[in-house]
CSV table of C-alpha atoms in Angstrom, one decimal:
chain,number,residue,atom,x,y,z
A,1,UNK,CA,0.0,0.0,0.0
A,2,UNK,CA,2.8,2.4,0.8
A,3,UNK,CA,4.6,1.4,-2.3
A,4,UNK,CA,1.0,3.0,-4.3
A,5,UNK,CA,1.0,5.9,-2.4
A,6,UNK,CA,4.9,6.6,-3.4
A,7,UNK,CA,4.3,5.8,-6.9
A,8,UNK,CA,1.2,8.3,-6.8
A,9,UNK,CA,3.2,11.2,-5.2
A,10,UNK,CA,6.2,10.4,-7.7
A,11,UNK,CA,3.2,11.0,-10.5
A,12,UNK,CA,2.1,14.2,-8.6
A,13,UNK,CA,5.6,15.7,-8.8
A,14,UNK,CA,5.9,14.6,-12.3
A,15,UNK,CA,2.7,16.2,-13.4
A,16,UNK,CA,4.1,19.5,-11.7
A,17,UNK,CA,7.3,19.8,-13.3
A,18,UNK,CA,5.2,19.3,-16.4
A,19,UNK,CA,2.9,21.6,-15.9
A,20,UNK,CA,5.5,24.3,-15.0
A,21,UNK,CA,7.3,23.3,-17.6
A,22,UNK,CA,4.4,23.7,-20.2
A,23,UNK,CA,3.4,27.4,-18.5
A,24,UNK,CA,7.4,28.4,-18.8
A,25,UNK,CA,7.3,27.6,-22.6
A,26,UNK,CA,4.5,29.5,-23.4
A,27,UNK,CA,5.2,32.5,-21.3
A,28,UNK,CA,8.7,32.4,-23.0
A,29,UNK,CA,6.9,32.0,-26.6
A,30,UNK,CA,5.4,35.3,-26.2
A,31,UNK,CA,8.5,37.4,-25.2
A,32,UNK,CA,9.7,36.3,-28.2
A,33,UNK,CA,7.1,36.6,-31.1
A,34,UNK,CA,6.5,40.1,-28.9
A,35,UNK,CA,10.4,40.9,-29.9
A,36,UNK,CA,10.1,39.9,-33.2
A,37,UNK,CA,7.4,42.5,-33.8
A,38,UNK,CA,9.6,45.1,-31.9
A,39,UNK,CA,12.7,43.8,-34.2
A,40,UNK,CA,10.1,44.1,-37.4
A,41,UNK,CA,9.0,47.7,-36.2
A,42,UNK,CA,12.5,48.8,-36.1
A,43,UNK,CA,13.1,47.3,-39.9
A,44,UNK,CA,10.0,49.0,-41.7
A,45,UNK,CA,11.0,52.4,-39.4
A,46,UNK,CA,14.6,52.2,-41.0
A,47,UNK,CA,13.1,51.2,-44.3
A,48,UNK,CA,10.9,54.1,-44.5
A,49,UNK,CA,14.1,56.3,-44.7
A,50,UNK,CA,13.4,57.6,-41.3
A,51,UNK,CA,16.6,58.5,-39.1
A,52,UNK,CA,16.4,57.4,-35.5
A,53,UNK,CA,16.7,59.8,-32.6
A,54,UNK,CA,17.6,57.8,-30.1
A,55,UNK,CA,19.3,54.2,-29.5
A,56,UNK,CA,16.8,52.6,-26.9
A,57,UNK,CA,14.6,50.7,-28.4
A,58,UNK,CA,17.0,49.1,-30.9
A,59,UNK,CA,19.4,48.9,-27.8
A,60,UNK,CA,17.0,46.3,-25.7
A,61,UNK,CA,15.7,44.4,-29.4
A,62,UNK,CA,19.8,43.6,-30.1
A,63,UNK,CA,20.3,42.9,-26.2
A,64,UNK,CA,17.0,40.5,-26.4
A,65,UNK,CA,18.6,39.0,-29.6
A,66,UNK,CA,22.1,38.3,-28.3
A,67,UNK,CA,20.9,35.2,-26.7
A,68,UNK,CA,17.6,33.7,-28.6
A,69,UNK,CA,16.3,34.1,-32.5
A,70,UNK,CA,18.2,33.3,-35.4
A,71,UNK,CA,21.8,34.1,-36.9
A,72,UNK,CA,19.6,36.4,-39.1
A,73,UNK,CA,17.4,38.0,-36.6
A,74,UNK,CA,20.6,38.5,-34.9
A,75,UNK,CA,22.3,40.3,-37.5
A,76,UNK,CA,19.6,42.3,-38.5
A,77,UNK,CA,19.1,43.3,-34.8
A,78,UNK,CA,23.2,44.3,-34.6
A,79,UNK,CA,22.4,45.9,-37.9
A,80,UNK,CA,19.5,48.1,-36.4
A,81,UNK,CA,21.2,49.2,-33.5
A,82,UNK,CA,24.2,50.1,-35.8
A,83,UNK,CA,22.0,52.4,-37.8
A,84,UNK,CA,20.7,54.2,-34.6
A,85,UNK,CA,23.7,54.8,-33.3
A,86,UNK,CA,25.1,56.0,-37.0
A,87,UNK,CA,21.8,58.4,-36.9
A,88,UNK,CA,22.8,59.6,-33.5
A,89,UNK,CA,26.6,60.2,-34.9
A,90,UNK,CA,28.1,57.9,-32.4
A,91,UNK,CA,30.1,56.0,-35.0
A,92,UNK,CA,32.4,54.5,-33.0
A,93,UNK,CA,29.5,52.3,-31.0
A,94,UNK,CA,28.1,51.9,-35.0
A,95,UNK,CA,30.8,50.5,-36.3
A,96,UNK,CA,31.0,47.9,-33.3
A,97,UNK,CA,27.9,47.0,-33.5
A,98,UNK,CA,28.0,46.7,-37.9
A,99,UNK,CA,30.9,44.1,-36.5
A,100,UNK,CA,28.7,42.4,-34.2
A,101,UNK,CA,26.3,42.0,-36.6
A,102,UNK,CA,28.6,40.4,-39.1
A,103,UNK,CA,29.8,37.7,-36.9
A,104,UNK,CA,26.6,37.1,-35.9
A,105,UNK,CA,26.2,36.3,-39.8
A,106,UNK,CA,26.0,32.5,-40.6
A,107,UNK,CA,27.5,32.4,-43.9
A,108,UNK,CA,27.9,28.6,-43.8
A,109,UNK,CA,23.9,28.3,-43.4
A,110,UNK,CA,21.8,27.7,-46.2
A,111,UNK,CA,19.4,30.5,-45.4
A,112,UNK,CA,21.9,33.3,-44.7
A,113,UNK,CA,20.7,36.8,-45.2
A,114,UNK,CA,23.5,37.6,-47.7
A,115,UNK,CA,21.5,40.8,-48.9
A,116,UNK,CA,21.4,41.7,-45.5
A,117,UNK,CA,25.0,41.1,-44.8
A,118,UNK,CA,26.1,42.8,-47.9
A,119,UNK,CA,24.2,45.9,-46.7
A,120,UNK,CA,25.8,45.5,-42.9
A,121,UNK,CA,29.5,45.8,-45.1
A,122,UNK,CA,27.9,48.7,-47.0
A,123,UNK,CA,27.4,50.5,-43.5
A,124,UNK,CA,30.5,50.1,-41.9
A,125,UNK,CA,32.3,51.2,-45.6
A,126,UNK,CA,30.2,54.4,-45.3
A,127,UNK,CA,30.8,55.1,-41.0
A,128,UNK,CA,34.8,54.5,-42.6
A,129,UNK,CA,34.3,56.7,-45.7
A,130,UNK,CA,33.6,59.6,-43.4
A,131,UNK,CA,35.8,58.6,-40.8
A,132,UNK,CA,39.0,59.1,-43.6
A,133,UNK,CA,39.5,55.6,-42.8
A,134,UNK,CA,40.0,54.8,-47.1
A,135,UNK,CA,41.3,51.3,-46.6
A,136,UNK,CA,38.9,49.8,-44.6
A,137,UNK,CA,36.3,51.7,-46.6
A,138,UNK,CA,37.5,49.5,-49.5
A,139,UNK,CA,37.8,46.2,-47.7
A,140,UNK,CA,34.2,47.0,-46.3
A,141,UNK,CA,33.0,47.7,-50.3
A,142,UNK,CA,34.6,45.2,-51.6
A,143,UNK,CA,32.6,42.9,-49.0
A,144,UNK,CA,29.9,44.2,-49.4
A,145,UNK,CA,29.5,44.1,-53.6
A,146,UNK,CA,30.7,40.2,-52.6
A,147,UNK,CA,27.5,39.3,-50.3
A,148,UNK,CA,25.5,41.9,-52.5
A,149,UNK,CA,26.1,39.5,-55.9
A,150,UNK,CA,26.2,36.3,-53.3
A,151,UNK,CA,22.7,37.2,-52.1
A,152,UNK,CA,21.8,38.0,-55.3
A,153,UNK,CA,20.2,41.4,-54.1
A,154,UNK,CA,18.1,43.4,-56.8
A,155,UNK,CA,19.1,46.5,-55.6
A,156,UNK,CA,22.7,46.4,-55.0
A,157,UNK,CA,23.2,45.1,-58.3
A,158,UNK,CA,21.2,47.6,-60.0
A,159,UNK,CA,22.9,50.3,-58.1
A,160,UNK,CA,26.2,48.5,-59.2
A,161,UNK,CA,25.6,48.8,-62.7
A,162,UNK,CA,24.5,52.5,-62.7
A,163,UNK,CA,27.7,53.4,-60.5
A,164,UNK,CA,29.4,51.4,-63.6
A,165,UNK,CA,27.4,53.5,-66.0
A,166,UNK,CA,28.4,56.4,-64.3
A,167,UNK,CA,32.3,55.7,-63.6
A,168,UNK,CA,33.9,52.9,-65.6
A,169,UNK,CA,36.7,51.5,-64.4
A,170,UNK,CA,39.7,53.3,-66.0
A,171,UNK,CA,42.9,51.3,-67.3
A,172,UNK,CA,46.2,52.4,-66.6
A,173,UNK,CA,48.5,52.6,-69.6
């Protein structure tokens, strides 16, 4: 008889851990489809050509996203908070977080963001264009135009060819 009332408590404890368990999950769910909308916000906010005022909000989205989400979200959060601060003129805090963002970058992954790592090189070339900082401008470019053909990005490619249009390449003699 005792050995029926252990087994039943042993069930009791079971069924709590369980149920904690299940509660945790789905609290934790929320947080994080609640910080993928914030993340999303941010994204059609910087889409819209809109320059931020302040780093805050893009701050706690990149601090959430340092631990949970995707390589992508990641980088796209690092990317985010790069643009605020560039907005804000800190470029030193920019370009470390345009860094973060491309390590966070998992090239080796089948659904890497290459558009959107081509456009986190395309930053940090432009923070070291007006930082007179011409070398690692180029290595940032030259990056950049790699991911931008990699990802196969519309945009970047089209802008590519113009800029050709506009200055070929000249040959030294």
């Amino acid at each position: 008889m005792q050995a029926f009332f252990a087994i039943k408590e042993l069930m009791k404890r079971i069924f709590y851990i369980i149920l904690i368990g299940v509660i945790l999950i789905s609290c934790g769910g929320r947080e994080y489809a609640e910080m993928q909308k914030r993340l999303q916000r941010l994204n059609a906010y910087k889409k819209s050509d809109s320059a931020f005022t302040t780093a805050t909000e893009a701050k706690a989205v990149a601090d959430y996203f340092e631990d949970h989400g995707t390589p992508n979200e990641q980088m796209l959060a690092y990317y985010l908070l790069g643009r605020a601060y560039y907005d804000i003129h800190e470029a030193p805090l920019a370009l470390n977080s345009f860094q973060t963002a491309s390590e966070k970058a998992d090239t080796t992954a089948d659904d890497c963001d290459y558009r959107q790592l081509s456009r986190v090189y395309g930053q940090m070339a432009e923070v070291f264009y007006h930082q007179c900082l011409y070398k690692e401008e180029i290595e940032c470019d030259n990056l950049s135009e790699y991911y931008g053909w990699k990802g196969k990005d519309r945009w970047f490619i089209k802008s590519f060819g113009k800029a050709c249009q506009i200055m070929p390449r000249r040959t030294l003699y």
